[in-house]
XYZ file of C-alpha atoms in Angstrom:
785
model
C 0.076 -0.103 -0.203
C 1.223 3.545 -0.776
C 2.770 5.595 2.170
C -0.391 8.146 1.818
C -2.775 5.318 2.254
C -0.783 3.601 5.443
C -1.040 7.122 6.914
C -4.506 7.769 6.478
C -5.291 4.126 7.966
C -3.380 4.995 10.992
C -4.551 8.484 11.389
C -8.200 6.477 11.158
C -7.414 4.199 14.002
C -6.105 7.004 16.270
C -9.401 8.980 15.640
C -11.565 5.871 16.170
C -9.763 5.391 19.612
C -10.538 8.788 20.501
C -14.316 9.288 19.764
C -16.078 6.262 19.815
C -16.584 6.647 23.425
C -18.467 10.038 23.169
C -21.277 7.944 22.627
C -24.579 7.101 20.972
C -26.391 3.893 20.370
C -26.740 3.157 16.648
C -25.014 3.997 13.484
C -25.958 7.180 11.782
C -27.174 7.921 8.168
C -26.271 8.704 4.828
C -28.509 11.203 2.849
C -31.763 9.958 1.924
C -31.746 8.790 -1.381
C -33.874 6.626 -3.914
C -33.092 2.947 -4.407
C -30.900 2.232 -7.221
C -33.006 -0.271 -8.799
C -36.635 -0.223 -9.564
C -36.996 -3.468 -7.169
C -35.838 -1.529 -4.259
C -39.562 0.131 -4.272
C -41.087 -3.069 -2.913
C -43.481 -2.779 -0.175
C -42.688 -6.417 0.999
C -41.378 -6.450 4.514
C -38.147 -8.332 4.555
C -37.381 -11.002 6.814
C -35.320 -10.212 9.837
C -31.824 -11.705 10.256
C -31.327 -13.992 13.319
C -28.629 -11.078 14.658
C -31.612 -8.458 14.067
C -33.888 -10.795 16.370
C -31.778 -10.374 19.350
C -33.019 -7.824 21.721
C -30.732 -4.720 21.761
C -29.324 -4.476 25.186
C -30.230 -1.728 27.604
C -27.723 1.285 27.709
C -25.295 1.261 30.248
C -26.138 3.479 33.409
C -23.918 6.105 34.308
C -22.162 5.213 37.522
C -20.240 7.383 39.874
C -16.610 7.007 40.505
C -17.245 6.945 44.436
C -19.738 4.202 44.272
C -18.947 0.827 45.854
C -21.963 -1.318 45.028
C -20.976 -4.313 42.923
C -22.278 -4.581 39.417
C -25.619 -6.832 39.122
C -24.732 -10.245 37.705
C -28.015 -10.108 35.725
C -28.814 -7.590 33.110
C -31.700 -5.336 33.909
C -34.641 -4.663 31.573
C -34.494 -1.423 29.720
C -36.661 1.540 31.529
C -39.946 2.280 30.488
C -40.393 5.113 28.113
C -42.423 8.117 29.364
C -44.711 9.963 27.293
C -45.227 9.980 23.564
C -42.372 9.280 20.718
C -41.509 12.393 19.515
C -39.610 13.092 16.362
C -36.777 14.632 18.234
C -36.794 11.555 20.487
C -36.663 9.234 17.565
C -33.716 11.134 16.094
C -31.732 11.325 19.218
C -32.505 7.434 19.777
C -31.092 6.661 16.283
C -28.252 9.062 16.250
C -27.566 9.848 19.994
C -26.404 13.095 21.129
C -25.021 16.169 19.130
C -22.572 17.674 21.661
C -20.569 19.588 18.774
C -23.973 20.561 17.053
C -22.589 24.344 16.423
C -19.662 22.895 14.256
C -21.883 20.258 12.446
C -24.328 23.219 11.434
C -21.604 25.208 10.231
C -20.229 22.275 8.295
C -23.656 21.245 6.695
C -24.090 25.011 5.911
C -20.928 24.551 3.599
C -22.752 21.552 2.116
C -25.846 23.402 1.582
C -23.893 26.289 -0.064
C -22.028 24.144 -2.501
C -25.650 22.280 -3.360
C -27.203 25.605 -3.942
C -24.397 27.591 -5.731
C -22.197 25.304 -7.363
C -23.961 21.823 -7.802
C -27.150 23.707 -9.156
C -25.700 25.725 -11.636
C -23.198 23.441 -13.056
C -25.665 20.390 -12.733
C -27.879 22.929 -15.168
C -25.248 22.733 -17.834
C -24.061 18.965 -16.927
C -27.346 17.620 -17.175
C -28.307 19.683 -20.450
C -25.355 18.292 -22.216
C -25.671 14.394 -21.144
C -29.138 13.124 -21.263
C -30.227 11.132 -18.134
C -29.641 7.644 -19.258
C -25.832 8.714 -19.859
C -25.721 10.027 -16.458
C -27.087 7.272 -14.660
C -25.208 4.471 -16.675
C -22.153 6.192 -15.631
C -23.230 6.114 -12.057
C -23.661 2.212 -12.566
C -20.032 1.958 -13.770
C -18.928 3.952 -10.594
C -21.041 1.499 -8.447
C -19.556 -1.503 -10.257
C -15.846 -0.602 -9.487
C -16.733 0.023 -5.632
C -17.601 -3.685 -5.494
C -14.400 -4.526 -3.282
C -15.521 -2.339 -0.248
C -18.897 -4.018 -0.229
C -17.943 -7.283 -0.625
C -15.136 -7.327 2.046
C -17.667 -5.459 4.377
C -19.995 -8.170 4.005
C -17.115 -11.128 4.427
C -15.822 -8.947 7.555
C -18.998 -9.153 9.358
C -20.073 -13.046 8.103
C -22.673 -11.576 5.769
C -21.937 -14.634 3.485
C -24.844 -14.400 1.074
C -24.183 -10.516 0.732
C -20.647 -11.257 -0.293
C -21.642 -13.848 -2.721
C -24.251 -11.864 -4.164
C -21.851 -8.667 -4.797
C -19.287 -10.989 -6.008
C -21.742 -12.388 -8.755
C -23.031 -9.029 -9.612
C -19.452 -7.585 -10.415
C -18.514 -10.627 -12.514
C -22.016 -10.576 -14.414
C -22.090 -6.792 -14.630
C -18.603 -6.332 -15.620
C -19.094 -8.759 -18.549
C -22.876 -9.004 -19.867
C -23.231 -5.436 -18.408
C -20.582 -3.937 -20.509
C -18.137 -3.034 -17.518
C -21.022 -2.136 -15.437
C -22.881 0.457 -17.417
C -25.844 -2.046 -17.156
C -27.197 -4.251 -14.431
C -28.363 -7.703 -15.720
C -27.459 -8.998 -12.362
C -30.332 -7.663 -10.887
C -32.633 -7.632 -13.693
C -31.961 -11.473 -14.879
C -30.388 -13.025 -12.019
C -31.880 -11.364 -9.121
C -28.742 -10.339 -7.372
C -29.245 -7.198 -5.577
C -26.778 -4.901 -4.068
C -26.275 -5.019 -0.444
C -25.096 -1.169 -0.279
C -22.677 -2.226 2.475
C -19.714 -0.141 3.882
C -17.220 -0.330 6.530
C -19.296 1.720 8.820
C -21.588 -1.384 9.163
C -18.562 -3.668 9.619
C -17.149 -1.539 12.452
C -20.583 -1.584 13.996
C -20.912 -5.391 13.695
C -17.661 -5.538 15.778
C -19.103 -3.705 18.514
C -17.494 -0.181 17.888
C -19.654 2.748 18.818
C -20.807 5.360 16.529
C -19.257 8.257 18.732
C -21.099 11.565 18.515
C -22.497 13.143 15.217
C -19.989 14.632 13.065
C -20.867 16.500 9.865
C -18.087 17.199 7.217
C -18.851 18.777 3.863
C -20.330 16.841 1.016
C -19.714 13.769 2.963
C -22.820 11.508 3.585
C -21.626 9.942 6.802
C -22.980 11.346 10.161
C -20.930 10.023 12.819
C -17.128 9.311 13.773
C -17.219 5.530 13.333
C -18.875 5.891 9.853
C -16.371 8.963 8.715
C -13.358 6.981 9.780
C -15.156 3.803 7.741
C -15.124 5.885 4.795
C -11.547 5.747 4.575
C -11.383 2.026 4.383
C -14.286 2.200 1.866
C -11.946 4.458 -0.431
C -9.135 2.275 0.118
C -11.031 -0.899 -1.153
C -12.390 1.358 -3.932
C -10.905 0.613 -7.379
C -11.796 4.395 -8.471
C -9.234 5.614 -5.752
C -6.238 4.426 -7.820
C -7.749 5.866 -11.283
C -6.724 9.373 -11.717
C -9.648 12.082 -11.661
C -12.146 9.218 -11.217
C -13.108 10.323 -7.873
C -13.896 13.962 -8.957
C -15.805 12.670 -11.743
C -17.874 10.616 -9.732
C -18.454 13.024 -7.004
C -19.792 15.648 -9.456
C -22.222 12.670 -11.224
C -23.512 11.831 -7.969
C -24.160 15.116 -6.331
C -26.125 16.205 -9.676
C -28.163 12.798 -9.198
C -28.503 13.640 -5.513
C -29.495 17.122 -6.047
C -33.423 16.483 -6.470
C -33.325 14.336 -3.225
C -31.530 16.689 -1.486
C -33.897 19.493 -2.679
C -36.788 17.897 -1.427
C -35.361 17.204 1.992
C -34.512 20.872 2.921
C -36.515 22.901 0.657
C -39.322 24.941 2.745
C -37.673 23.598 5.875
C -37.341 26.127 8.598
C -34.236 24.236 9.767
C -32.653 22.307 6.799
C -30.086 20.781 9.185
C -32.421 19.347 11.424
C -34.810 17.781 8.225
C -31.364 16.390 6.733
C -30.285 14.686 9.717
C -33.861 13.253 10.826
C -34.151 11.548 7.297
C -30.723 10.518 6.956
C -30.799 8.928 10.100
C -33.530 6.813 9.169
C -32.023 6.027 5.735
C -28.653 4.780 7.420
C -30.836 2.693 9.966
C -32.335 0.949 6.662
C -28.661 0.734 5.277
C -27.639 -1.110 8.674
C -30.186 -3.488 8.675
C -30.013 -4.302 4.634
C -33.443 -3.316 4.631
C -33.921 -2.936 0.870
C -31.567 -6.196 0.058
C -33.731 -8.267 1.923
C -36.721 -6.884 0.478
C -35.648 -7.364 -2.926
C -34.834 -10.747 -2.187
C -37.881 -11.472 -0.614
C -39.695 -10.039 -3.539
C -37.993 -11.984 -6.028
C -38.633 -15.253 -4.016
C -42.228 -14.578 -4.137
C -42.033 -13.666 -7.782
C -40.262 -16.948 -8.363
C -42.864 -18.998 -6.499
C -45.647 -17.510 -8.428
C -43.934 -18.223 -11.807
C -43.579 -21.806 -10.556
C -47.228 -21.894 -9.413
C -48.279 -20.859 -12.968
C -46.026 -23.427 -14.583
C -47.803 -25.948 -12.491
C -51.471 -24.960 -13.361
C -50.175 -25.285 -17.151
C -48.636 -28.610 -16.561
C -52.104 -29.719 -14.876
C -54.122 -28.227 -17.710
C -52.212 -30.140 -20.239
C -52.193 -33.292 -18.316
C -56.064 -33.230 -17.819
C -55.926 -34.273 -14.121
C -58.859 -32.691 -12.632
C -57.863 -32.942 -9.107
C -54.317 -31.823 -9.667
C -55.566 -28.845 -11.707
C -57.726 -27.727 -8.900
C -54.982 -27.810 -6.304
C -52.753 -26.057 -8.550
C -55.205 -23.241 -8.866
C -55.532 -22.827 -5.037
C -51.843 -22.756 -4.557
C -51.545 -19.996 -7.094
C -54.742 -18.070 -5.810
C -53.012 -18.084 -2.599
C -49.996 -16.008 -3.899
C -52.309 -13.570 -5.411
C -53.480 -10.304 -4.071
C -57.097 -10.353 -3.391
C -59.198 -8.820 -6.310
C -60.562 -5.069 -5.367
C -63.836 -5.276 -3.828
C -66.290 -3.939 -6.447
C -69.263 -3.552 -4.733
C -70.827 0.054 -4.182
C -72.214 1.431 -0.902
C -76.020 2.887 -1.295
C -76.593 6.209 -0.241
C -77.497 6.299 3.440
C -81.020 7.327 4.510
C -81.985 11.069 5.058
C -78.835 12.177 3.022
C -79.795 14.968 0.448
C -76.386 15.884 -1.067
C -75.028 13.858 -4.168
C -73.676 10.627 -3.461
C -71.072 8.677 -5.602
C -69.624 5.187 -4.758
C -66.170 4.003 -6.036
C -66.112 0.537 -7.075
C -62.890 -1.158 -6.663
C -61.655 1.466 -4.447
C -61.104 -1.395 -2.147
C -61.000 0.481 1.381
C -58.928 -0.602 4.443
C -59.790 1.687 7.190
C -60.303 5.539 7.611
C -56.720 5.998 8.519
C -54.785 3.577 6.196
C -57.081 5.043 3.346
C -56.023 8.717 4.188
C -52.377 7.593 3.883
C -53.394 6.922 -0.026
C -53.190 10.636 -0.504
C -49.341 9.893 -1.390
C -50.699 7.857 -4.261
C -52.033 10.981 -5.829
C -49.137 12.331 -7.778
C -48.213 14.593 -10.748
C -48.420 12.213 -14.024
C -45.793 14.158 -15.957
C -43.376 14.681 -13.281
C -40.277 12.277 -14.254
C -38.903 13.265 -17.291
C -37.021 9.990 -18.606
C -34.593 11.766 -20.757
C -33.409 14.642 -18.772
C -33.060 15.402 -14.911
C -34.844 18.115 -13.086
C -31.793 20.455 -13.439
C -31.775 20.165 -17.238
C -32.942 22.935 -19.269
C -34.652 20.385 -21.418
C -36.485 18.670 -18.464
C -40.318 18.634 -19.265
C -41.501 17.986 -15.743
C -44.838 19.693 -14.741
C -42.713 20.865 -11.684
C -40.449 22.457 -13.666
C -42.940 24.564 -15.512
C -43.657 26.232 -12.184
C -42.629 29.985 -11.711
C -41.689 30.935 -8.446
C -43.071 34.296 -7.850
C -43.108 36.909 -4.762
C -45.611 39.067 -3.097
C -45.055 41.731 -0.237
C -47.446 42.359 2.576
C -45.470 45.552 3.115
C -42.210 46.759 1.871
C -40.343 46.229 4.873
C -41.312 42.416 5.412
C -40.092 39.257 3.734
C -41.538 37.986 0.477
C -44.001 35.436 0.455
C -43.261 33.131 -2.414
C -45.981 31.586 -4.526
C -46.251 29.176 -7.345
C -47.308 30.205 -10.885
C -48.248 27.752 -13.732
C -49.373 29.817 -17.001
C -52.389 28.453 -18.968
C -51.384 25.678 -21.686
C -51.331 27.099 -24.957
C -54.052 26.187 -27.263
C -53.751 24.715 -30.680
C -54.791 27.160 -33.257
C -56.783 25.734 -36.502
C -55.217 26.378 -39.921
C -58.423 27.516 -41.285
C -59.028 31.233 -39.937
C -62.817 30.817 -40.743
C -62.973 27.710 -38.137
C -61.396 29.754 -35.216
C -63.692 29.542 -32.338
C -64.416 32.388 -30.428
C -61.849 33.341 -27.712
C -62.610 31.940 -24.281
C -62.017 33.828 -20.926
C -58.784 33.115 -19.417
C -59.187 30.493 -16.447
C -57.063 31.170 -13.099
C -57.269 28.525 -10.355
C -55.818 29.487 -7.120
C -54.835 26.613 -4.677
C -54.742 26.706 -0.978
C -52.976 23.715 0.406
C -53.730 21.639 3.819
C -52.131 22.371 7.229
C -48.401 22.844 6.586
C -48.438 22.440 3.213
C -46.325 24.523 0.687
C -47.170 25.525 -2.883
C -44.425 23.236 -4.266
C -45.966 20.335 -2.073
C -46.853 16.872 -3.825
C -50.710 17.265 -3.409
C -50.980 20.691 -4.570
C -48.887 19.974 -7.645
C -50.685 17.071 -8.556
C -54.169 19.090 -8.298
C -52.376 22.183 -10.207
C -51.295 19.433 -12.879
C -55.081 18.285 -13.155
C -56.534 21.668 -13.404
C -53.744 22.555 -15.921
C -54.699 19.932 -18.108
C -58.153 21.410 -18.335
C -56.957 24.718 -19.403
C -56.518 26.747 -16.196
C -53.561 28.880 -15.370
C -52.854 27.981 -11.346
C -51.365 30.097 -8.667
C -50.662 28.132 -5.644
C -49.981 29.763 -2.054
C -48.397 28.343 1.025
C -50.420 27.357 4.152
C -51.183 29.947 6.854
C -49.802 26.984 8.953
C -46.015 27.609 7.828
C -43.525 29.635 8.959
C -43.027 31.415 5.526
C -46.608 32.657 5.698
C -46.550 33.680 9.293
C -43.073 35.688 8.756
C -44.338 37.363 5.623
C -47.616 38.938 7.105
C -45.643 40.770 10.045
C -48.407 40.296 12.414
C -46.188 38.781 14.846
C -49.201 36.082 15.614
C -49.298 32.583 15.547
C -52.105 31.030 12.913
C -54.939 28.784 14.051
C -57.708 31.732 14.642
C -59.928 31.345 11.371
C -61.115 34.806 10.939
C -57.749 36.106 11.163
C -56.073 33.400 8.920
C -58.836 33.896 6.474
C -58.413 37.757 6.236
C -54.624 37.394 5.547
C -55.213 34.795 2.620
C -57.618 37.039 1.546
C -55.155 39.912 1.301
C -52.419 37.435 -0.087
C -54.948 36.479 -3.077
C -55.640 39.948 -3.835
C -51.830 40.757 -3.951
C -51.381 37.731 -6.289
C -53.872 38.874 -8.805
C -52.266 42.236 -8.853
C -48.700 40.920 -9.266
C -49.900 38.740 -12.017
C -51.908 41.404 -13.591
C -48.991 43.977 -13.427
C -46.357 40.966 -14.836
C -48.916 40.670 -17.613
C -49.493 37.212 -16.773
C -53.448 37.180 -16.513
C -55.899 39.583 -17.876
C -59.505 40.103 -16.705
C -59.413 36.086 -15.901
C -62.261 34.219 -14.625
C -61.067 33.171 -11.054
C -61.709 29.903 -9.039
C -60.689 29.256 -5.552
C -59.916 25.625 -4.380
C -58.644 24.742 -1.028
C -58.142 21.323 0.452
C -58.217 20.166 4.073
C -57.516 22.894 6.231
C -57.250 25.019 2.905
C -60.866 24.112 2.045
C -61.978 25.421 5.512
C -60.061 28.845 4.640
C -61.642 28.716 1.246
C -65.061 28.659 2.658
C -64.394 31.403 5.067
C -63.001 33.551 2.403
C -66.365 33.019 0.718
C -68.404 34.348 3.379
C -66.121 37.552 3.347
C -66.244 38.111 -0.254
C -70.117 37.815 -0.036
C -70.212 40.951 2.010
C -67.459 42.817 0.095
C -66.305 41.643 -3.491
C -62.507 42.205 -3.595
C -61.391 39.461 -5.661
C -64.137 38.529 -8.177
C -64.212 34.811 -7.500
C -66.666 32.761 -9.627
C -66.480 29.400 -7.785
C -65.413 28.364 -4.165
C -64.500 24.422 -4.390
C -63.577 23.134 -0.875
C -62.157 19.492 -0.641
C -62.530 17.754 2.772
C -63.033 20.746 4.641
C -63.053 19.856 8.703
C -66.287 21.128 10.252
C -65.561 21.513 13.897
C -61.919 22.366 14.505
C -61.978 21.276 18.095
C -63.195 17.834 17.190
C -60.521 17.734 14.368
C -57.709 18.514 16.565
C -58.688 16.275 19.133
C -58.570 13.471 16.737
C -55.254 14.715 15.582
C -53.797 14.795 19.108
C -55.138 11.238 19.957
C -53.269 9.844 16.808
C -50.083 11.391 18.426
C -50.531 9.369 21.620
C -49.869 6.349 19.433
C -46.908 3.925 20.546
C -46.336 5.953 23.896
C -45.942 2.570 25.838
C -43.288 1.094 22.955
C -39.901 0.493 24.432
C -36.665 2.145 22.745
C -35.878 -1.128 20.880
C -39.308 -1.537 19.757
C -39.747 2.069 18.565
C -36.810 1.720 16.814
C -37.590 -1.628 15.161
C -41.296 -0.648 14.086
C -40.789 2.615 13.060
C -37.612 2.127 10.969
C -39.517 -1.042 9.273
C -42.310 1.489 8.622
C -40.309 4.092 7.340
C -38.700 1.659 4.905
C -42.243 0.572 3.598
C -43.331 4.360 3.367
C -40.197 5.379 1.490
C -40.502 2.064 -1.005
C -44.183 3.132 -1.724
C -43.385 6.918 -2.246
C -40.797 6.080 -4.681
C -43.161 4.385 -7.091
C -44.987 6.217 -9.542
C -48.919 5.514 -9.406
C -51.050 6.015 -12.339
C -54.581 7.550 -12.164
C -57.033 4.962 -11.127
C -60.039 4.306 -13.402
C -62.833 2.187 -11.760
C -64.236 1.554 -15.328
C -61.017 0.100 -16.670
C -59.716 -3.206 -16.208
C -57.187 -3.488 -13.089
C -53.625 -3.244 -13.969
C -51.871 -6.566 -13.303
C -49.610 -6.104 -9.855
C -50.828 -2.651 -9.347
C -51.989 -2.007 -5.807
C -53.242 1.336 -3.938
C -53.556 -0.330 -0.554
C -51.103 1.193 2.222
C -48.575 -1.356 3.344
C -49.028 -0.618 6.849
C -51.117 -1.686 9.689
C -53.485 0.490 11.640
C -51.126 1.205 14.617
C -48.287 2.383 12.144
C -51.043 4.318 10.000
C -52.275 5.961 13.484
C -48.320 7.013 14.327
C -47.553 8.581 10.804
C -50.706 10.724 10.575
C -50.060 12.004 14.235
C -46.661 12.471 13.276
C -47.592 14.733 10.112
C -49.832 16.848 12.530
C -47.395 17.229 15.295
C -44.478 18.425 12.658
C -46.923 20.787 11.243
C -46.466 23.021 14.051
C -43.088 22.331 14.863
C -41.724 25.137 12.504
C -44.280 27.772 13.463
C -43.359 27.600 17.122
C -39.512 27.400 16.636
C -39.628 30.519 14.299
C -41.929 32.157 16.592
C -39.628 31.692 19.589
C -36.559 32.613 17.802
C -37.680 35.847 16.357
C -40.102 37.175 19.008
C -39.822 34.759 22.049
C -42.579 32.233 23.073
C -43.388 31.334 26.523
C -41.080 28.566 26.208
C -38.734 26.827 29.043
C -35.432 26.440 26.727
C -33.818 29.556 25.343
C -33.018 29.536 21.645
C -29.270 28.986 20.619
C -28.111 28.583 17.139
C -25.698 25.885 17.893
C -27.690 23.746 20.459
C -31.285 23.450 19.472
C -31.742 19.747 20.470
C -33.585 20.458 24.046
C -35.724 23.162 22.449
C -37.100 20.748 19.710
C -37.570 18.217 22.517
C -39.629 20.534 24.205
C -41.566 21.951 21.174
C -42.156 18.338 19.740
C -44.283 17.790 22.637
C -46.885 20.341 22.060
C -50.263 18.966 21.241
C -52.685 21.026 19.140
C -54.820 21.548 22.348
C -51.970 22.660 24.236
C -50.836 25.032 21.098
C -54.260 26.491 21.438
C -54.594 27.117 25.152
C -50.949 28.035 25.514
C -50.211 30.472 22.635
C -53.290 31.439 20.829
C -55.634 32.316 23.844
C -53.136 34.694 25.167
C -53.044 36.202 21.764
C -56.767 36.780 21.732
C -57.356 37.853 25.501
C -61.040 38.885 24.790
C -62.023 35.446 23.755
C -62.133 32.276 25.555
C -60.797 29.022 24.144
C -64.401 27.804 23.537
C -65.031 31.047 21.507
C -61.995 30.545 19.330
C -62.827 26.999 18.593
C -66.459 28.322 17.924
C -65.436 31.108 15.576
C -62.952 29.033 13.598
C -65.487 26.073 12.565
C -67.908 26.193 9.763
C -71.072 26.469 11.998
C -69.877 30.192 12.786
C -71.114 31.318 9.454
C -73.803 28.744 8.596
C -76.341 31.114 7.261
C -73.622 32.143 4.531
C -73.087 28.387 3.822
C -76.879 27.911 3.130
C -77.289 30.676 0.663
C -74.215 31.090 -1.069
C -74.886 29.694 -4.508
C -70.965 30.141 -5.640
C -69.907 27.213 -3.030
C -69.242 23.585 -3.626
C -68.009 21.087 -1.505
C -66.389 17.459 -1.912
C -66.156 15.270 1.173
C -65.923 11.701 1.997
C -68.148 9.833 4.192
C -65.624 8.233 6.328
C -63.360 11.294 7.034
C -62.139 10.513 10.541
C -61.673 14.419 11.082
C -66.033 14.594 10.776
C -67.993 13.442 13.340
C -71.538 11.994 12.743
C -73.100 15.209 13.825
C -70.506 17.109 11.269
C -71.803 14.748 8.468
C -75.499 15.415 9.098
C -75.049 19.128 9.601
C -72.883 19.552 6.379
C -75.510 17.628 4.325
C -78.256 19.551 5.604
C -76.652 22.795 5.354
C -75.386 22.664 1.891
C -77.794 19.796 0.358
C -77.026 19.606 -3.625
C -73.874 21.794 -3.320
C -72.004 18.737 -1.484
C -70.947 15.564 -3.132
C -70.146 12.766 -0.802
C -68.045 9.890 -1.772
C -68.356 6.600 0.279
C -64.646 5.967 0.727
C -61.540 8.022 0.642
C -61.376 9.021 4.225
C -59.320 12.302 4.591
C -58.056 13.012 0.884
C -57.292 9.432 0.302
C -59.317 8.943 -2.974
C -57.674 11.869 -4.997
C -55.986 9.535 -7.194
C -59.282 8.224 -8.600
C -60.462 9.239 -11.944
C -63.884 9.552 -10.885
C -62.952 12.081 -8.023
C -60.674 14.095 -10.361
C -63.644 14.469 -13.065
C -65.719 15.696 -10.307
C -63.502 18.329 -9.045
C -63.216 19.727 -12.733
C -66.838 19.409 -13.230
C -67.813 21.671 -10.235
C -65.324 24.282 -11.094
C -66.522 24.488 -14.737
C -70.396 24.598 -14.200
C -72.180 27.657 -14.383
C -73.251 29.346 -11.384
C -77.022 30.122 -10.564
C -76.232 33.707 -10.110
C -74.159 36.332 -12.208
C -70.300 35.592 -12.518
C -68.527 38.375 -10.523
C -65.985 40.409 -12.498
C -62.494 41.015 -10.945
C -62.211 44.353 -9.441
C -59.493 46.526 -11.082
C -55.897 45.818 -10.052
C -54.204 48.151 -7.902
C -50.676 48.795 -9.193
C -49.599 50.226 -6.073
C -50.073 46.834 -4.201
C -47.869 44.873 -6.788
C -44.366 44.968 -6.351
């Protein structure tokens, strides 16, 4: 070995000896990235290895030097966990302490700067010159050259099957795969990458991870894995090829840019967001989750093929008994056919009723998670990466624009998609009369951003039907709260709706000043919490028309905010009884299945069409896991608000803000429930109102009379939405009558991927109002900037 490599290995040994006692419990994480192959997006639960089945030992208690009590011969049981499992507690359990957080944040800021101001501009040129297949094939070649590190990592921890698979992959891909440009080992022979490294080897040898350690552009997050990366380089063939490392780094940073942007974009604390998801990704890698999942999926596929072959042989032989047994064996391996029965309209319901055949509902909570299967259909260009000038993704067509509530306040960004251009007929005589411009304004659910997945999917749906689309952030985001300058937390509906109404007026003025729109026909669409805002704005506009909105469409609005918050808080208490090891095991496994599911592309489900073979829209979780994830989402939605408010103007929190030491502050914030948020923070901001009055004024019943008489309002709701009480359903139906459309299944937003629902959304926006269409008030040039 060269002198330089020997010196590096010696230094690594010294660092390992110095730092591994600063401790945390398990390995740290790589940056979350999509699986390398399509098979990694499986929802099959991987089998647990014998090593993973062993219960983890309890952390050793700290002992005083003066203690004279002898050690207990028997290992004590781990202490029971107290309270709910918050995101910060899970992060600390996976990654341990972060005693040099200030240093790590500074190093992460370097990475963030490089990703934004080097990788982004250089990547735009790089990905425009080289198409996506070329970049991906070069990455495959680089992965193939890293084979020795993965293989020896498996060998050194007695992972014999993994070592064999890595060796087979190298031989097959180097020959049949043309030096590794292609991956026939996975696609033809079911040999999958273990994603192993020497950090996993050191962990298997019992070496502790040490403290969190971030270095610029490195994916490792602790001392052990950082030191181990030196060994990974030593066993990497590219290390000994001049300039190969630089080319690989550039290529991978460009590929990782989109995933990195998804993690940090819109986050009030990118370091926190990155570390949380990276730790989960590393835990899955430590367990070889995707490797085991792919092998299990391949075994299931082969068993199915064998069963199909047995059916064919039985048919050829004419043995009826053998054929019957073979068909039964095959049927047991196939997923059950979707239930195509329809649900009759409940007695006494006066609203419109639509049943979705083949929806195959699981439960209200599990069906709610299917909102993740509602995706923009043109959002993954096969030829060019998102950075490329030639990329055709729908997200890339979004123009990021700004409005200002006041000149001395930060800008509020919003997204705008201009209306699609219509093809002009060649014959001028056949040219139709010009149609009015159509502009849809979108209000997302609680904590949603204008670039969120659901907002983007709805924007694409409307865009396909000729709409220009402007999408805003939710009032429950730190960006919106900061831009208003009110120094008030959101949550009181009259105030929130007034701020949104002002923002919409500013958007219309800014677009008109930029000549993006001209006297458009405006519709307002909100979903979930944004639907509640939509209906409140309709009430305000009925009193004074400032926006000229022709149609208000609310999708799944909560009727009683008190009831909805109580439901959300109940979900957040899920898993409070789990021990540390059980929480890590269950939630890492859940996270793996969710990551695999989210990496899939889901087409729109058409109930009238034949089912796509192998396509399932069922959530791959159980009820407890679904409850925890739903509660986690609700709790995180208020984290950024409280953190930003505490940092900027000081809330009544016990932990002071410190740039380089935020862990304790997040642990405190993450324990705040919705009810505590209302009682502790909203009530003091409105001293003239009680908590009951705040809730009452923030529910739909507070403006029941306007909901009854406003002909421009339309509502789409699901009968099994868990945020509605039985009384809410009856009240909504009685109040809105024929202006509400009920779907039998879908829970909270969980049927947006269904074509029937999408068609109904467009139909309700485009149908004529019973009253005259309001005209847009003239723009105020002084309001636009």
